[in-house]
Short mmCIF file of C-alpha atoms and ligand atoms in Angstrom, two decimals:
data_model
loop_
_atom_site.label_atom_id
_atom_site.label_comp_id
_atom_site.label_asym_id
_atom_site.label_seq_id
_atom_site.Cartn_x
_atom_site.Cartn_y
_atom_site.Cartn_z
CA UNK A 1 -44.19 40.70 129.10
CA UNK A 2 -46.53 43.01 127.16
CA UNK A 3 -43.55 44.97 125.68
CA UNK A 4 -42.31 41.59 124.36
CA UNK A 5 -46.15 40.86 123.29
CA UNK A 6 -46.44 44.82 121.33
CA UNK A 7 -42.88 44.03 119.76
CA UNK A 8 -43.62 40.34 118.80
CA UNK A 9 -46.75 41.75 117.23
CA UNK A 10 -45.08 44.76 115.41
CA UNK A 11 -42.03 42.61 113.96
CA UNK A 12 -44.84 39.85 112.65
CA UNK A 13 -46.93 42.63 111.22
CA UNK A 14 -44.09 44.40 109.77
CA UNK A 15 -43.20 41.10 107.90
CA UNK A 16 -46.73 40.98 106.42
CA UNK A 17 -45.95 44.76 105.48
CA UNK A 18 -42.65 43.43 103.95
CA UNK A 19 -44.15 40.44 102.21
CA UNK A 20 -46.50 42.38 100.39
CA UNK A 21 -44.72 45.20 99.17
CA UNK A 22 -42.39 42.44 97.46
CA UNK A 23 -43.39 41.79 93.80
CA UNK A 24 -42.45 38.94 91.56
CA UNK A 25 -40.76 39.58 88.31
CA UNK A 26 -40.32 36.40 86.06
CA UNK A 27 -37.13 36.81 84.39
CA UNK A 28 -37.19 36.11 80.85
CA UNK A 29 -40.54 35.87 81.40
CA UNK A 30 -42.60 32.47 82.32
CA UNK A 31 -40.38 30.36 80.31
CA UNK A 32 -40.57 27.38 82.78
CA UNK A 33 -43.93 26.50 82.03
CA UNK A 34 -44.62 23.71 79.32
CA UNK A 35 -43.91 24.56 75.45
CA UNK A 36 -42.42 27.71 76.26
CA UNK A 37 -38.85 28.84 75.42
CA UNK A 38 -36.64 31.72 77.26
CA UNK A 39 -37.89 35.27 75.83
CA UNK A 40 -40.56 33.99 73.68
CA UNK A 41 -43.61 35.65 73.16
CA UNK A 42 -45.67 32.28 74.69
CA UNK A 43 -43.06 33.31 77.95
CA UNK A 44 -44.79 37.11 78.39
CA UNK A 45 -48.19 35.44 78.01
CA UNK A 46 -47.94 32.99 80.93
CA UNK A 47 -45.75 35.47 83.04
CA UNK A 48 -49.40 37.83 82.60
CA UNK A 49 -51.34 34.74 83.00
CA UNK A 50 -49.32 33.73 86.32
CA UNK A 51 -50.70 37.52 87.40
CA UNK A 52 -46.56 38.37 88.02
CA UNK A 53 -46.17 41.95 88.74
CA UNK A 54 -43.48 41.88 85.65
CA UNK A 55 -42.02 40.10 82.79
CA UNK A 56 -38.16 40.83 82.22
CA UNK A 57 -36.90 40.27 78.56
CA UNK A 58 -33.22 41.00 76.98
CA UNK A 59 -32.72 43.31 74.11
CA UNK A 60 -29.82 43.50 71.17
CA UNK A 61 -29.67 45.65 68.39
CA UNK A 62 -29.22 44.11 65.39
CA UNK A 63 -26.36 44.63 62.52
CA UNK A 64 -28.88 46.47 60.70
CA UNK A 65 -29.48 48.56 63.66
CA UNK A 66 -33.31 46.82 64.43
CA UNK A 67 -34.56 45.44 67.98
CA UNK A 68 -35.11 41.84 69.00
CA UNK A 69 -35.08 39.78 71.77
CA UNK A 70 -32.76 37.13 72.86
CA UNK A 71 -30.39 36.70 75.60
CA UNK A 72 -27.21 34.99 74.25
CA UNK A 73 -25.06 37.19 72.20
CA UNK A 74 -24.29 34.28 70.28
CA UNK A 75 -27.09 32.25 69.30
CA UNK A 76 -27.30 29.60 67.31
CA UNK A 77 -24.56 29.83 65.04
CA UNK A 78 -25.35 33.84 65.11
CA UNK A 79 -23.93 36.90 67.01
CA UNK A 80 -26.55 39.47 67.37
CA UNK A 81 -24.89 42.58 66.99
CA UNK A 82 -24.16 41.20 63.30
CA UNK A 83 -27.36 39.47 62.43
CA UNK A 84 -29.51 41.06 60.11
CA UNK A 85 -33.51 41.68 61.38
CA UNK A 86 -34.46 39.45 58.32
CA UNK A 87 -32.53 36.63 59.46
CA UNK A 88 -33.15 37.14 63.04
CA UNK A 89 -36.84 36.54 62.30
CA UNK A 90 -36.39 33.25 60.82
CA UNK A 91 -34.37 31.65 63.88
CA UNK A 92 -36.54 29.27 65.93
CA UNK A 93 -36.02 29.20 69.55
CA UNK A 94 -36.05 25.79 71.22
CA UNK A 95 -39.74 25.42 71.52
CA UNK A 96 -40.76 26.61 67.76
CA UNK A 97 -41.46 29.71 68.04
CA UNK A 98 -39.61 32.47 66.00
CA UNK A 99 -37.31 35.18 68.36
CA UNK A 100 -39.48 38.18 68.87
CA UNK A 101 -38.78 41.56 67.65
CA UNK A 102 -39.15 44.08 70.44
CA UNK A 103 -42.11 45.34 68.42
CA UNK A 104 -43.85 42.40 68.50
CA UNK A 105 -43.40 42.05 72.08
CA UNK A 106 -44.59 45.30 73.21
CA UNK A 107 -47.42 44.47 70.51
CA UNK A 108 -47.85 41.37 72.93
CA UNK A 109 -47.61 43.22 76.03
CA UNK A 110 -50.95 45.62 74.74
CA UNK A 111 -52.60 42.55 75.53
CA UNK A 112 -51.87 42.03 79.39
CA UNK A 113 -52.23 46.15 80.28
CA UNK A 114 -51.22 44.58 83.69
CA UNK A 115 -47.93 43.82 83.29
CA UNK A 116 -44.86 45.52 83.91
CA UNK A 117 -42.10 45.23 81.34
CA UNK A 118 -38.49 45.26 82.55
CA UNK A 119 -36.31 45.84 79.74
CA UNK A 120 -32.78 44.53 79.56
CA UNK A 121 -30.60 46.38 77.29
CA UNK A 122 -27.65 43.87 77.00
CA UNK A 123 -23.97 45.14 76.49
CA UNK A 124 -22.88 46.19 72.94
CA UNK A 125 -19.82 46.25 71.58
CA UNK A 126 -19.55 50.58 71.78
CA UNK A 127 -21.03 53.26 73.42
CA UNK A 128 -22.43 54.39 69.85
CA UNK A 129 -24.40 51.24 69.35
CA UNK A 130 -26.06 51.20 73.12
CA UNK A 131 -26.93 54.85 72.30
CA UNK A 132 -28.59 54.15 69.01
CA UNK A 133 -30.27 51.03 70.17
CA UNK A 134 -31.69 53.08 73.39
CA UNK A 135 -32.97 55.50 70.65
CA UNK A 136 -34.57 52.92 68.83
CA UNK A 137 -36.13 51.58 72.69
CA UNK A 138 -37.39 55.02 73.25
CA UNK A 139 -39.43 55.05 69.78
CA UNK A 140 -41.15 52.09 70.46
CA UNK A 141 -41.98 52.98 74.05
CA UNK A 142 -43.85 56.20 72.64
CA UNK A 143 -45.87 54.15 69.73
CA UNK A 144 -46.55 51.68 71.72
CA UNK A 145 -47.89 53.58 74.83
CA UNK A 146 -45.99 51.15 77.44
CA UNK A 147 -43.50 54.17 79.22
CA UNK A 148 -45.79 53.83 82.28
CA UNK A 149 -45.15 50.52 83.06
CA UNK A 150 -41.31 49.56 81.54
CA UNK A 151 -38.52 50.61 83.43
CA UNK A 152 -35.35 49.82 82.00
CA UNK A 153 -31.99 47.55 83.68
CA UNK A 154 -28.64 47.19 82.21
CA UNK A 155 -25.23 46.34 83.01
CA UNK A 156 -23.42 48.50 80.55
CA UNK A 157 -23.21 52.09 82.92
CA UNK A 158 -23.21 53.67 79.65
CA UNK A 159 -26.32 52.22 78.82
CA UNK A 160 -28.16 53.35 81.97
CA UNK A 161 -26.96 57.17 81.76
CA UNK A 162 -28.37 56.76 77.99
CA UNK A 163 -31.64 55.70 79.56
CA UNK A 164 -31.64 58.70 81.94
CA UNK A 165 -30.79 61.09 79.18
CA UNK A 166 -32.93 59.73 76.49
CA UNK A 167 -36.08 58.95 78.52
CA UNK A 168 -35.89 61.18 81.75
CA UNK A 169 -39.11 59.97 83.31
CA UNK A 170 -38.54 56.43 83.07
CA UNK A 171 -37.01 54.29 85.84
CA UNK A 172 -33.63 52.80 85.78
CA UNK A 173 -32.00 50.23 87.23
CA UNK A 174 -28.53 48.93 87.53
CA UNK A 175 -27.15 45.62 87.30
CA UNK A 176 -23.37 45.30 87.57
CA UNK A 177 -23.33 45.24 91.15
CA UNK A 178 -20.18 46.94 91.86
CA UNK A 179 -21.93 50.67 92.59
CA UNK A 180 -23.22 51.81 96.17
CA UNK A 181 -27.10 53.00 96.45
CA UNK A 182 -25.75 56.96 96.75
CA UNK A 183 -23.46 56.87 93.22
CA UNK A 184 -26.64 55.38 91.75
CA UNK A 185 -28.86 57.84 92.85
CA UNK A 186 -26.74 61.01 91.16
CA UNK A 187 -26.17 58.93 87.76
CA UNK A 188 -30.54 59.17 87.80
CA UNK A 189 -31.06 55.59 88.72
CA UNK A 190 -34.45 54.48 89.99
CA UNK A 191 -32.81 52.00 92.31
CA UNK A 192 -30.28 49.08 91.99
CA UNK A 193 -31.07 45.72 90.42
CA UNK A 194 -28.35 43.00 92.09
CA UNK A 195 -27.47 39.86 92.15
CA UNK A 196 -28.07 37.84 95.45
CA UNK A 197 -24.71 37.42 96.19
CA UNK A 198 -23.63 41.02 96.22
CA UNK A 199 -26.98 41.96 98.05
CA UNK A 200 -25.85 38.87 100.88
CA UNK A 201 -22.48 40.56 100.66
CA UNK A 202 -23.73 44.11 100.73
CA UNK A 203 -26.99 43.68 102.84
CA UNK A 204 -26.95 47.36 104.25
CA UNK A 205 -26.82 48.59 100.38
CA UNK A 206 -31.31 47.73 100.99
CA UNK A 207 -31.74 50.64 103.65
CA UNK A 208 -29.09 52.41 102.16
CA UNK A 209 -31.01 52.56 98.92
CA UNK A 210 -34.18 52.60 101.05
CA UNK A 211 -33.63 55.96 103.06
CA UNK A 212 -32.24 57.28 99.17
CA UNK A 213 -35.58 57.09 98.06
CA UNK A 214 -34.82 54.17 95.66
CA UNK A 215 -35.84 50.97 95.18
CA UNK A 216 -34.26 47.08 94.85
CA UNK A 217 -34.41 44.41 92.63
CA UNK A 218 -32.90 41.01 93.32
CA UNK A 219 -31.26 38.48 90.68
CA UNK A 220 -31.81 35.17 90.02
CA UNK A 221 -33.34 34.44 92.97
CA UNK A 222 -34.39 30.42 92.70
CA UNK A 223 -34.54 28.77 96.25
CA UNK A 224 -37.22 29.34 98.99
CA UNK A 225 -34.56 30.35 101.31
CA UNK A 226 -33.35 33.37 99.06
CA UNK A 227 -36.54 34.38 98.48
CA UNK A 228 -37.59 34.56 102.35
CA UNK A 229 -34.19 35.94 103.32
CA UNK A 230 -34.96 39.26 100.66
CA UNK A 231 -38.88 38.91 101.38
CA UNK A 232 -37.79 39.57 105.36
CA UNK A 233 -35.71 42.06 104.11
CA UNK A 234 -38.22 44.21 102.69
CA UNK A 235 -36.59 43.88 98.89
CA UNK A 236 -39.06 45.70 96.49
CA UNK A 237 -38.69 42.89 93.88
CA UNK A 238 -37.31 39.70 93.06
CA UNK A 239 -36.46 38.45 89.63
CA UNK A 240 -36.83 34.61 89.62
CA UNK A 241 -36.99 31.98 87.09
CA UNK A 242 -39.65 30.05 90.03
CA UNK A 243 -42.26 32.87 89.27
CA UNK A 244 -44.61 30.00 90.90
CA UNK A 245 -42.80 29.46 94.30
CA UNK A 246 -42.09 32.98 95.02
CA UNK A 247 -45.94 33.57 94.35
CA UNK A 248 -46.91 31.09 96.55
CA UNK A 249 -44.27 31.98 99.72
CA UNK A 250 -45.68 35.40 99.11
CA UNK A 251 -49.55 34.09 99.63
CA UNK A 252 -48.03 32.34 102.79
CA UNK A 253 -47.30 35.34 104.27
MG1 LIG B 301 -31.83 39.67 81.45
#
């Protein structure tokens, strides 16, 4: 009976453990939250406002070989690996505001000195352009002063190993899905960064990546039940577009 008290008591506390080593990452930032749009500026603001351990954004390179951020690769009547960075700046997103230019996001970001920036890189059309737009990333990174607390996720494999050359210190994280925790750790990865149904597929790949040394990151995770499946699981963090409800299972714990 007291064995089975001691073990009750060391699986509950070793949930609490679990619980709070989880941290919330809003992906595309806050966007759910009144008047705000999907990587807008207004988005980073209420992800830092929310107190989120991180705000993940998506990055192109433009035709004229600039930085913004967006998601779609074709947007509004626009593919943004031929848009120019003038006429990217005059597109609207859906609640008004103009799309951001990476600078003016990290610009943003000097504000909330809390937050953790998760940079998306998405996939270009050639190894050449990833390369020159993880070039461009890296310049930023140094004038801004943000390397301590961005860490950098992309589905392109090319792009990682770019990220790993070009910025050796910084952590990495991949998204595909389709690359076991050991493979990750020689290409220089910081950990993986999965969707939920590879992770439910490939639960082991958490201690796997665990006993590596590296971390994981879950995607989209929306429901409760996701969230206290991975929180139980000792997941390092989950990207969510319910910043809220994740924040408040966490305090439950
Ligand atoms: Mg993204």
């Amino acid at each position: 009976m007291k064995y089975v008290f001691i073990q009750l008591c060391l699986t509950l506390i070793c949930f609490g453990m679990n619980a709070q080593n989880t941290k919330v990452i809003a992906h595309r930032g806050y966007w759910k939250k009144d008047g705000s749009a999907q990587n807008s500026i207004s988005a980073l603001q209420n992800a830092a406002e929310l107190k989120v351990y991180g705000s993940e954004f998506d990055v192109w390179l433009t035709g004229d070989n600039r930085l913004v951020v967006n998601h779609d690769k074709k947007f509004q009547g626009h593919d943004m690996e031929h848009i120019t960075f003038a006429e990217a700046v005059k597109v609207k997103l859906g609640n008004g505001e103009s799309m951001p230019t990476l600078s003016e996001y990290f610009s943003e970001a000097l504000d909330h000195p809390e937050l953790h920036l998760i940079l998306e890189l998405k996939s270009h059309v050639s190894d050449e352009r990833e390369r020159e737009a993880v070039l461009g990333i890296a310049k930023l990174i140094k004038a801004y002063g943000v390397a301590d607390r961005t860490d950098f996720i992309a589905f392109s494999l090319n792009a990682v190993k770019e990220f790993v050359k070009v910025m050796p210190d910084a952590d990495v994280y991949y998204l595909e899905g389709d690359i076991e925790p050991a493979r990750l750790k020689e290409i220089g990865c910081a950990g993986l960064d999965y969707n939920i149904h590879t992770i439910k597929t490939h639960p082991e790949w958490i201690k796997e990546a665990h006993d590596l040394g590296l971390k994981v990151n879950v995607w989209t995770v929306n429901n409760r039940e996701d969230m206290e499946f991975l929180i139980a699981q000792g997941v390092d963090f989950i990207t969510t577009d319910e910043p809220q409800l994740l924040m408040e299972i966490l305090e439950e714990k």
